[in-house]
mmCIF file of C-alpha atoms in Angstrom:
data_model
loop_
_atom_site.group_PDB
_atom_site.id
_atom_site.type_symbol
_atom_site.label_atom_id
_atom_site.label_comp_id
_atom_site.label_asym_id
_atom_site.label_seq_id
_atom_site.Cartn_x
_atom_site.Cartn_y
_atom_site.Cartn_z
ATOM 1 C CA ALA G 722 -0.008 0.068 -0.025
ATOM 2 C CA VAL G 723 1.188 3.510 -0.761
ATOM 3 C CA THR G 724 1.396 5.737 2.339
ATOM 4 C CA PRO G 725 0.668 9.446 2.094
ATOM 5 C CA ILE G 726 2.916 11.944 3.718
ATOM 6 C CA SER G 727 1.613 15.512 3.922
ATOM 7 C CA LYS G 728 3.410 18.743 4.531
ATOM 8 C CA THR G 729 1.893 22.311 4.666
ATOM 9 C CA TYR G 730 4.022 25.511 4.341
ATOM 10 C CA VAL G 731 2.838 29.029 4.933
ATOM 11 C CA GLY G 732 4.772 32.251 4.242
ATOM 12 C CA GLN G 733 6.700 34.354 1.871
ATOM 13 C CA PHE G 734 8.999 31.653 0.530
ATOM 14 C CA ALA G 735 11.498 34.056 -1.219
ATOM 15 C CA GLN G 736 12.537 35.286 2.226
ATOM 16 C CA THR G 737 13.263 31.816 3.682
ATOM 17 C CA THR G 738 16.463 30.071 3.149
ATOM 18 C CA TYR G 739 15.146 26.486 3.733
ATOM 19 C CA LEU G 740 11.489 25.769 4.303
ATOM 20 C CA ASP G 741 11.918 22.234 5.453
ATOM 21 C CA ARG G 742 13.723 18.980 5.060
ATOM 22 C CA PHE G 743 12.259 15.714 5.928
ATOM 23 C CA LYS G 744 13.156 12.021 5.376
ATOM 24 C CA ILE G 745 11.092 9.492 3.697
ATOM 25 C CA PRO G 746 11.681 5.919 4.388
ATOM 26 C CA SER G 747 12.073 3.320 1.596
ATOM 27 C CA GLY G 748 9.050 3.764 -0.696
ATOM 28 C CA PRO G 749 7.094 4.021 -2.708
ATOM 29 C CA TYR G 750 5.389 6.997 -1.068
ATOM 30 C CA VAL G 751 3.064 9.734 -2.149
ATOM 31 C CA VAL G 752 4.135 13.163 -0.922
ATOM 32 C CA ASN G 753 1.379 15.829 -0.767
ATOM 33 C CA MET G 754 2.827 19.346 -0.715
ATOM 34 C CA GLN G 755 0.307 21.917 0.201
ATOM 35 C CA ILE G 756 1.655 25.439 -0.200
ATOM 36 C CA LEU G 757 -0.239 28.477 1.309
ATOM 37 C CA GLY G 758 1.443 31.486 -0.344
ATOM 38 C CA THR G 759 1.163 35.086 0.566
ATOM 39 C CA GLU G 760 3.130 36.321 -2.493
ATOM 40 C CA LEU G 761 1.274 36.207 -5.692
ATOM 41 C CA ASN G 762 3.383 34.320 -8.448
ATOM 42 C CA SER G 763 6.006 33.471 -5.796
ATOM 43 C CA GLY G 764 7.771 30.143 -6.702
ATOM 44 C CA VAL G 765 9.103 27.197 -4.685
ATOM 45 C CA ASP G 766 11.496 24.745 -6.122
ATOM 46 C CA ILE G 767 10.999 21.231 -4.791
ATOM 47 C CA ARG G 768 14.153 19.196 -5.216
ATOM 48 C CA LEU G 769 14.042 15.283 -4.900
ATOM 49 C CA ASP G 770 17.460 13.903 -3.701
ATOM 50 C CA ASN G 771 19.003 10.437 -3.677
ATOM 51 C CA PRO G 772 20.652 9.038 -0.549
ATOM 52 C CA GLU G 773 23.961 10.703 -1.452
ATOM 53 C CA GLY G 774 22.224 14.110 -1.523
ATOM 54 C CA GLN G 775 22.406 14.503 -5.373
ATOM 55 C CA SER G 776 19.503 16.058 -7.168
ATOM 56 C CA ILE G 777 17.365 13.426 -9.075
ATOM 57 C CA ALA G 778 14.441 15.686 -10.058
ATOM 58 C CA ASN G 779 13.247 19.288 -9.777
ATOM 59 C CA TYR G 780 9.711 20.464 -9.618
ATOM 60 C CA ARG G 781 8.242 24.114 -9.647
ATOM 61 C CA LEU G 782 5.151 25.082 -7.664
ATOM 62 C CA VAL G 783 3.815 28.561 -8.161
ATOM 63 C CA ASN G 784 1.260 30.530 -6.084
ATOM 64 C CA THR G 785 -1.242 31.521 -8.668
ATOM 65 C CA GLY G 786 -3.525 33.404 -6.353
ATOM 66 C CA VAL G 787 -5.821 30.492 -5.364
ATOM 67 C CA THR G 788 -6.258 29.827 -1.570
ATOM 68 C CA THR G 789 -4.279 26.531 -1.643
ATOM 69 C CA THR G 790 -1.992 24.912 -4.257
ATOM 70 C CA ASN G 791 -1.678 21.095 -4.035
ATOM 71 C CA PHE G 792 1.363 19.239 -5.341
ATOM 72 C CA THR G 793 1.689 15.457 -5.330
ATOM 73 C CA ILE G 794 4.558 13.164 -6.367
ATOM 74 C CA MET G 795 5.376 9.495 -5.895
ATOM 75 C CA THR G 796 8.752 8.629 -4.786
ATOM 76 C CA ASP G 797 11.177 5.751 -3.941
ATOM 77 C CA TYR G 798 13.930 8.067 -2.822
ATOM 78 C CA VAL G 799 14.979 8.803 0.638
ATOM 79 C CA PHE G 800 14.311 12.541 1.540
ATOM 80 C CA LEU G 801 12.942 15.662 0.003
ATOM 81 C CA ASN G 802 14.399 18.997 0.001
ATOM 82 C CA THR G 803 12.220 22.184 -0.503
ATOM 83 C CA THR G 804 14.047 25.385 -1.246
ATOM 84 C CA PRO G 805 12.978 28.923 -2.188
ATOM 85 C CA ASP G 806 12.652 30.323 -5.728
ATOM 86 C CA ARG G 807 15.713 29.891 -7.921
ATOM 87 C CA PHE G 808 17.690 28.453 -4.933
ATOM 88 C CA VAL G 809 19.252 31.894 -4.369
ATOM 89 C CA PRO G 810 19.112 33.375 -0.815
ATOM 90 C CA SER G 811 17.719 36.870 -0.412
ATOM 91 C CA ASN G 812 20.994 38.097 1.135
ATOM 92 C CA PRO G 813 24.331 36.509 0.057
ATOM 93 C CA ASN G 814 26.408 38.469 2.498
ATOM 94 C CA LEU G 815 27.280 36.529 5.649
ATOM 95 C CA THR G 816 27.612 37.592 9.188
ATOM 96 C CA TRP G 817 30.244 35.755 11.311
ATOM 97 C CA THR G 818 30.369 35.392 15.040
ATOM 98 C CA THR G 819 33.645 34.339 16.875
ATOM 99 C CA ARG G 820 33.258 31.166 19.016
ATOM 100 C CA THR G 821 35.291 29.442 21.528
ATOM 101 C CA SER G 822 36.470 26.265 19.985
ATOM 102 C CA ASN G 823 38.441 24.669 22.918
ATOM 103 C CA PHE G 824 41.449 24.266 20.570
ATOM 104 C CA GLY G 825 43.317 27.058 22.300
ATOM 105 C CA THR G 826 46.083 28.205 19.930
ATOM 106 C CA THR G 827 46.177 24.777 18.028
ATOM 107 C CA ASN G 828 45.474 25.030 14.359
ATOM 108 C CA ILE G 829 42.112 23.661 13.091
ATOM 109 C CA ASN G 830 42.711 22.098 9.694
ATOM 110 C CA ALA G 831 39.389 20.307 8.761
ATOM 111 C CA LEU G 832 35.795 20.450 9.214
ATOM 112 C CA ALA G 833 32.884 17.875 8.514
ATOM 113 C CA PHE G 834 29.231 17.694 9.055
ATOM 114 C CA GLY G 835 27.395 14.434 9.928
ATOM 115 C CA ASP G 836 23.886 14.267 8.455
ATOM 116 C CA ASP G 837 21.511 12.071 10.444
ATOM 117 C CA PHE G 838 20.434 10.005 7.359
ATOM 118 C CA PHE G 839 22.753 7.186 7.974
ATOM 119 C CA ALA G 840 22.437 7.234 11.808
ATOM 120 C CA PRO G 841 19.131 8.740 12.901
ATOM 121 C CA GLY G 842 19.251 10.316 16.279
ATOM 122 C CA VAL G 843 22.958 9.510 16.707
ATOM 123 C CA SER G 844 24.880 11.810 14.390
ATOM 124 C CA SER G 845 22.113 14.306 13.701
ATOM 125 C CA GLY G 846 23.513 17.747 12.976
ATOM 126 C CA LEU G 847 26.881 16.882 14.446
ATOM 127 C CA LEU G 848 29.781 19.124 13.446
ATOM 128 C CA LEU G 849 33.262 17.877 13.587
ATOM 129 C CA ALA G 850 36.481 19.888 13.730
ATOM 130 C CA ALA G 851 40.049 18.390 13.469
ATOM 131 C CA GLY G 852 43.465 19.901 13.800
ATOM 132 C CA ASP G 853 47.068 19.702 14.913
ATOM 133 C CA ASN G 854 48.229 17.325 17.653
ATOM 134 C CA THR G 855 45.473 14.906 16.498
ATOM 135 C CA GLN G 856 42.840 17.007 18.375
ATOM 136 C CA ILE G 857 39.142 16.496 17.582
ATOM 137 C CA ARG G 858 36.159 18.594 18.742
ATOM 138 C CA THR G 859 32.509 18.101 18.019
ATOM 139 C CA SER G 860 29.441 20.374 18.381
ATOM 140 C CA THR G 861 25.652 20.256 17.748
ATOM 141 C CA ASP G 862 25.216 23.941 17.371
ATOM 142 C CA ALA G 863 28.657 25.356 16.104
ATOM 143 C CA VAL G 864 28.574 27.475 19.371
ATOM 144 C CA THR G 865 29.656 24.845 22.137
ATOM 145 C CA TRP G 866 32.491 22.477 21.232
ATOM 146 C CA THR G 867 33.458 19.368 23.175
ATOM 147 C CA THR G 868 36.967 17.618 23.218
ATOM 148 C CA ARG G 869 36.996 14.010 22.073
ATOM 149 C CA THR G 870 39.763 11.397 22.961
ATOM 150 C CA THR G 871 41.772 9.855 20.325
ATOM 151 C CA THR G 872 44.568 7.161 20.435
ATOM 152 C CA PHE G 873 46.834 7.874 17.455
ATOM 153 C CA ALA G 874 50.198 6.376 17.402
ATOM 154 C CA THR G 875 51.793 9.841 16.808
ATOM 155 C CA PRO G 876 49.757 12.205 19.023
ATOM 156 C CA ALA G 877 51.727 15.204 17.825
ATOM 157 C CA ALA G 878 50.709 14.637 14.278
ATOM 158 C CA SER G 879 48.389 16.963 12.381
ATOM 159 C CA LEU G 880 44.947 15.904 11.265
ATOM 160 C CA ARG G 881 44.440 17.452 7.731
ATOM 161 C CA ALA G 882 41.119 15.973 6.416
ATOM 162 C CA ALA G 883 37.756 14.931 7.505
ATOM 163 C CA THR G 884 34.501 13.641 6.033
ATOM 164 C CA TYR G 885 31.255 11.643 6.775
ATOM 165 C CA GLY G 886 29.777 8.891 4.713
ATOM 166 C CA PHE G 887 28.307 5.322 4.634
ATOM 167 C CA ASN G 888 30.508 2.321 5.217
ATOM 168 C CA GLY G 889 27.838 -0.184 4.089
ATOM 169 C CA THR G 890 26.523 -0.540 7.587
ATOM 170 C CA ASN G 891 26.682 2.715 9.495
ATOM 171 C CA GLY G 892 27.245 6.352 9.041
ATOM 172 C CA VAL G 893 30.892 6.969 9.825
ATOM 173 C CA TYR G 894 33.191 10.007 10.300
ATOM 174 C CA LEU G 895 36.786 9.637 9.082
ATOM 175 C CA VAL G 896 39.706 11.862 9.938
ATOM 176 C CA ALA G 897 43.212 11.501 8.455
ATOM 177 C CA GLY G 898 46.560 13.327 8.289
ATOM 178 C CA ASP G 899 50.238 13.136 8.743
ATOM 179 C CA SER G 900 52.205 9.896 8.479
ATOM 180 C CA GLY G 901 49.064 8.185 7.019
ATOM 181 C CA GLN G 902 47.249 8.091 10.288
ATOM 182 C CA ILE G 903 43.419 7.662 10.088
ATOM 183 C CA ALA G 904 40.678 7.164 12.593
ATOM 184 C CA GLY G 905 36.849 6.522 12.346
ATOM 185 C CA SER G 906 33.727 6.888 14.520
ATOM 186 C CA THR G 907 30.135 5.961 13.993
ATOM 187 C CA ASP G 908 28.861 8.691 16.378
ATOM 188 C CA GLY G 909 31.705 11.277 16.404
ATOM 189 C CA LEU G 910 32.199 10.791 20.105
ATOM 190 C CA SER G 911 34.235 7.570 20.441
ATOM 191 C CA TRP G 912 37.179 7.195 17.966
ATOM 192 C CA THR G 913 39.100 4.093 16.835
ATOM 193 C CA THR G 914 42.332 4.166 14.762
ATOM 194 C CA ARG G 915 42.210 2.310 11.503
ATOM 195 C CA ALA G 916 44.744 0.182 9.676
ATOM 196 C CA ALA G 917 45.362 1.546 6.359
ATOM 197 C CA PRO G 918 48.043 1.068 3.593
ATOM 198 C CA PHE G 919 49.032 4.676 3.502
ATOM 199 C CA GLY G 920 52.434 3.990 5.183
ATOM 200 C CA THR G 921 54.024 7.362 6.207
ATOM 201 C CA THR G 922 52.296 9.415 3.398
ATOM 202 C CA ASN G 923 50.555 12.481 4.627
ATOM 203 C CA ILE G 924 46.731 12.321 3.784
ATOM 204 C CA ASN G 925 45.580 15.935 2.940
ATOM 205 C CA GLY G 926 42.019 15.353 1.649
ATOM 206 C CA LEU G 927 39.031 13.046 2.221
ATOM 207 C CA HIS G 928 35.659 13.044 0.445
ATOM 208 C CA TYR G 929 32.675 10.757 0.354
ATOM 209 C CA ALA G 930 30.159 10.328 -2.468
ATOM 210 C CA ASN G 931 28.346 7.555 -4.400
ATOM 211 C CA ARG G 932 29.186 5.163 -1.499
ATOM 212 C CA ILE G 933 32.928 5.622 -2.064
ATOM 213 C CA PHE G 934 35.594 7.310 0.202
ATOM 214 C CA VAL G 935 38.344 8.884 -1.572
ATOM 215 C CA ALA G 936 41.674 9.891 0.213
ATOM 216 C CA VAL G 937 44.299 11.945 -1.453
ATOM 217 C CA GLY G 938 47.800 12.980 -0.223
ATOM 218 C CA ASN G 939 51.622 13.687 -0.853
ATOM 219 C CA ASN G 940 53.387 12.143 -3.800
ATOM 220 C CA GLY G 941 50.198 11.971 -5.894
ATOM 221 C CA THR G 942 48.590 9.492 -3.589
ATOM 222 C CA ILE G 943 44.983 8.448 -4.273
ATOM 223 C CA TRP G 944 43.250 5.665 -2.247
ATOM 224 C CA THR G 945 39.521 4.555 -2.505
ATOM 225 C CA SER G 946 37.349 2.419 -0.138
ATOM 226 C CA GLY G 947 33.804 1.414 0.010
ATOM 227 C CA ASP G 948 33.796 0.464 3.728
ATOM 228 C CA THR G 949 36.771 2.478 5.269
ATOM 229 C CA SER G 950 38.620 -0.833 6.215
ATOM 230 C CA GLY G 951 39.854 -2.016 2.778
ATOM 231 C CA TRP G 952 41.681 0.571 0.646
ATOM 232 C CA THR G 953 42.789 0.341 -2.939
ATOM 233 C CA GLY G 954 45.547 2.564 -4.366
ATOM 234 C CA ARG G 955 45.006 4.352 -7.589
ATOM 235 C CA THR G 956 47.326 5.982 -10.131
ATOM 236 C CA SER G 957 46.680 9.724 -10.106
ATOM 237 C CA ASN G 958 48.783 10.499 -13.215
ATOM 238 C CA VAL G 959 50.122 13.649 -11.654
ATOM 239 C CA GLY G 960 53.525 12.286 -10.816
ATOM 240 C CA THR G 961 54.869 13.109 -7.361
ATOM 241 C CA ALA G 962 53.046 16.298 -6.892
ATOM 242 C CA ASN G 963 51.296 16.596 -3.591
ATOM 243 C CA LEU G 964 47.466 16.434 -3.741
ATOM 244 C CA ARG G 965 45.632 18.719 -1.468
ATOM 245 C CA ALA G 966 41.893 18.173 -1.865
ATOM 246 C CA VAL G 967 39.281 16.121 -3.727
ATOM 247 C CA THR G 968 35.611 16.595 -4.377
ATOM 248 C CA HIS G 969 32.721 15.015 -6.331
ATOM 249 C CA GLY G 970 30.002 16.334 -8.620
ATOM 250 C CA LEU G 971 28.029 16.072 -11.837
ATOM 251 C CA GLY G 972 26.634 12.731 -10.302
ATOM 252 C CA PHE G 973 29.790 10.908 -11.100
ATOM 253 C CA ARG G 974 32.904 13.010 -11.640
ATOM 254 C CA TRP G 975 35.694 13.332 -9.157
ATOM 255 C CA VAL G 976 38.208 16.027 -9.106
ATOM 256 C CA ALA G 977 41.490 16.053 -7.130
ATOM 257 C CA VAL G 978 43.871 19.064 -7.036
ATOM 258 C CA GLY G 979 47.273 19.917 -5.743
ATOM 259 C CA ASP G 980 50.632 21.487 -5.875
ATOM 260 C CA ASN G 981 52.013 23.378 -8.968
ATOM 261 C CA GLY G 982 48.454 23.521 -10.386
ATOM 262 C CA VAL G 983 47.987 19.832 -10.863
ATOM 263 C CA LEU G 984 44.474 18.574 -11.426
ATOM 264 C CA THR G 985 43.231 15.059 -12.053
ATOM 265 C CA THR G 986 39.734 13.712 -12.690
ATOM 266 C CA SER G 987 37.925 10.476 -12.642
ATOM 267 C CA ASP G 988 34.431 9.318 -13.642
ATOM 268 C CA ASP G 989 34.575 6.039 -11.583
ATOM 269 C CA SER G 990 37.172 6.753 -8.798
ATOM 270 C CA GLY G 991 39.298 4.192 -10.306
ATOM 271 C CA THR G 992 40.949 5.531 -13.396
ATOM 272 C CA TRP G 993 42.330 9.149 -13.114
ATOM 273 C CA THR G 994 43.359 11.568 -15.968
ATOM 274 C CA ALA G 995 45.607 14.563 -15.451
ATOM 275 C CA ARG G 996 44.126 17.814 -16.744
ATOM 276 C CA THR G 997 45.272 21.337 -17.508
ATOM 277 C CA SER G 998 44.023 23.674 -14.649
ATOM 278 C CA GLY G 999 45.461 27.050 -15.766
ATOM 279 C CA PHE G 1000 47.014 27.621 -12.486
ATOM 280 C CA THR G 1001 50.620 27.176 -13.909
ATOM 281 C CA ASN G 1002 52.990 27.191 -10.886
ATOM 282 C CA SER G 1003 50.337 28.083 -8.334
ATOM 283 C CA ASP G 1004 49.350 25.519 -5.719
ATOM 284 C CA ILE G 1005 45.648 24.378 -5.676
ATOM 285 C CA LEU G 1006 44.656 23.848 -2.081
ATOM 286 C CA THR G 1007 41.033 23.421 -2.265
ATOM 287 C CA VAL G 1008 38.238 22.410 -4.566
ATOM 288 C CA CYS G 1009 34.403 22.088 -4.218
ATOM 289 C CA TYR G 1010 31.273 21.465 -6.360
ATOM 290 C CA GLY G 1011 28.007 23.502 -6.166
ATOM 291 C CA ARG G 1012 25.131 25.137 -7.988
ATOM 292 C CA ASP G 1013 24.743 25.183 -11.747
ATOM 293 C CA ASN G 1014 27.203 22.256 -12.155
ATOM 294 C CA THR G 1015 30.085 24.525 -11.119
ATOM 295 C CA TYR G 1016 33.406 23.270 -9.847
ATOM 296 C CA VAL G 1017 35.495 25.908 -7.979
ATOM 297 C CA ALA G 1018 39.251 25.545 -7.290
ATOM 298 C CA ALA G 1019 41.484 27.954 -5.426
ATOM 299 C CA GLY G 1020 44.815 28.315 -3.857
ATOM 300 C CA THR G 1021 47.983 30.402 -3.510
ATOM 301 C CA GLN G 1022 48.407 33.869 -4.932
ATOM 302 C CA GLY G 1023 44.627 34.488 -4.562
ATOM 303 C CA ARG G 1024 43.953 32.329 -7.567
ATOM 304 C CA LEU G 1025 40.514 30.884 -8.089
ATOM 305 C CA ALA G 1026 39.085 29.233 -11.147
ATOM 306 C CA THR G 1027 35.719 27.680 -12.150
ATOM 307 C CA SER G 1028 34.768 24.787 -14.544
ATOM 308 C CA PHE G 1029 31.341 23.570 -15.549
ATOM 309 C CA ASN G 1030 32.641 20.075 -16.115
ATOM 310 C CA GLY G 1031 35.769 19.747 -14.053
ATOM 311 C CA VAL G 1032 37.766 18.520 -16.960
ATOM 312 C CA ASP G 1033 38.605 21.652 -19.054
ATOM 313 C CA GLN G 1034 37.408 25.169 -19.576
ATOM 314 C CA TRP G 1035 38.851 26.324 -16.239
ATOM 315 C CA ILE G 1036 38.269 30.133 -16.073
ATOM 316 C CA GLN G 1037 40.220 32.389 -13.710
ATOM 317 C CA ARG G 1038 37.901 34.609 -11.606
ATOM 318 C CA THR G 1039 38.311 37.731 -9.586
ATOM 319 C CA THR G 1040 38.276 37.164 -5.868
ATOM 320 C CA GLY G 1041 39.338 40.230 -3.958
ATOM 321 C CA PHE G 1042 42.007 38.199 -2.123
ATOM 322 C CA GLY G 1043 44.887 39.835 -3.906
ATOM 323 C CA ASN G 1044 47.858 37.744 -3.566
ATOM 324 C CA GLU G 1045 46.675 36.209 -0.277
ATOM 325 C CA THR G 1046 46.335 32.377 -0.223
ATOM 326 C CA ILE G 1047 42.853 30.924 -0.425
ATOM 327 C CA THR G 1048 42.976 27.991 1.888
ATOM 328 C CA SER G 1049 39.507 26.552 1.627
ATOM 329 C CA VAL G 1050 36.415 27.021 -0.433
ATOM 330 C CA THR G 1051 33.080 25.202 0.141
ATOM 331 C CA TYR G 1052 29.396 25.270 -1.011
ATOM 332 C CA GLY G 1053 26.152 24.936 1.054
ATOM 333 C CA ASP G 1054 22.891 26.542 1.599
ATOM 334 C CA ASP G 1055 23.153 28.062 -1.971
ATOM 335 C CA ILE G 1056 26.309 30.096 -1.070
ATOM 336 C CA TYR G 1057 29.967 29.551 -1.973
ATOM 337 C CA VAL G 1058 32.365 30.714 0.857
ATOM 338 C CA ALA G 1059 36.069 31.057 0.626
ATOM 339 C CA VAL G 1060 38.478 31.690 3.459
ATOM 340 C CA GLY G 1061 42.197 32.452 3.467
ATOM 341 C CA ALA G 1062 45.334 34.138 4.887
ATOM 342 C CA ALA G 1063 44.985 37.232 7.067
ATOM 343 C CA GLY G 1064 41.430 36.201 8.224
ATOM 344 C CA THR G 1065 39.872 36.904 4.793
ATOM 345 C CA VAL G 1066 36.357 35.679 4.103
ATOM 346 C CA ALA G 1067 34.475 36.069 0.916
ATOM 347 C CA SER G 1068 31.081 34.693 -0.515
ATOM 348 C CA SER G 1069 29.423 34.164 -3.791
ATOM 349 C CA VAL G 1070 26.071 33.003 -4.940
ATOM 350 C CA ASP G 1071 27.383 31.569 -8.313
ATOM 351 C CA GLY G 1072 31.112 30.943 -7.753
ATOM 352 C CA LEU G 1073 32.029 33.352 -10.515
ATOM 353 C CA SER G 1074 32.719 36.399 -8.319
ATOM 354 C CA LEU G 1075 33.492 36.662 -4.672
ATOM 355 C CA ILE G 1076 32.661 39.559 -2.397
#
């Protein structure tokens, strides 16, 4: 039998960043969306996502002036996102508040967010921060941070990468860093070091998508795993250049970046092909994927470039960072955010220009 799930929304949707997000168990289910709009002709984009958070289908619901507008879809997928018209926030400028991290003066090198899809009620909304001296902190609100205990063989080593994904049984957090050290946790609270074939190679980047974990590091290292216990080494085809970050987009395409402008891509996480990034001798330290199928890569000398396929057509963009290094760029809630040296923060709604 098909089970109905109903939701009702009231308000001026263009002024709301996210109306709601709710999980749908394994289907099929009918989802009835009842929209009570107060803005004539205001539109709401309804985006249906798969378990990896990738968009499967998009629907548009418009208030035409009638009292109620009903919208019904049948779905086998796991959760539904509803976002405002055109996925663009009303104010792309961000206000930041300094918080006490409990790291003291220790560098924080990586952040990850644990969605509650894989572990309902356990990792819901848990933020993870990792840094030097193998330190880990977690928070449920980004305000109060709690120290977690780890048992790394080299406690003084730096943790440089973090991610969250599904290992085939549970949701799992992973952190990795210097000397190939890696640890995992199913709840973000209790941590266990993992055996991995990285040797003493520094791991600089981790990413999860399509049920695959990808780790990148020094000397062109790329490793992949489906369960975080068995890892397979891959050939990056960038020689001995250090890889600094990796991301996933377009439903299947992986992009890894590193020193001296190296960039390599894969459509299956197994076979990697070196590409021309246009960064020449600048190091690429960070890469992400966001709206409008846009990859954004950035690094030293304030360089930032975008591509709509990750393979070619990398176009240099104006950032306002000058020659300052851009250490990280990410995408979420319909905004790209870049941070860098000298405490610089910039944002963009399209990835093409940062303000």
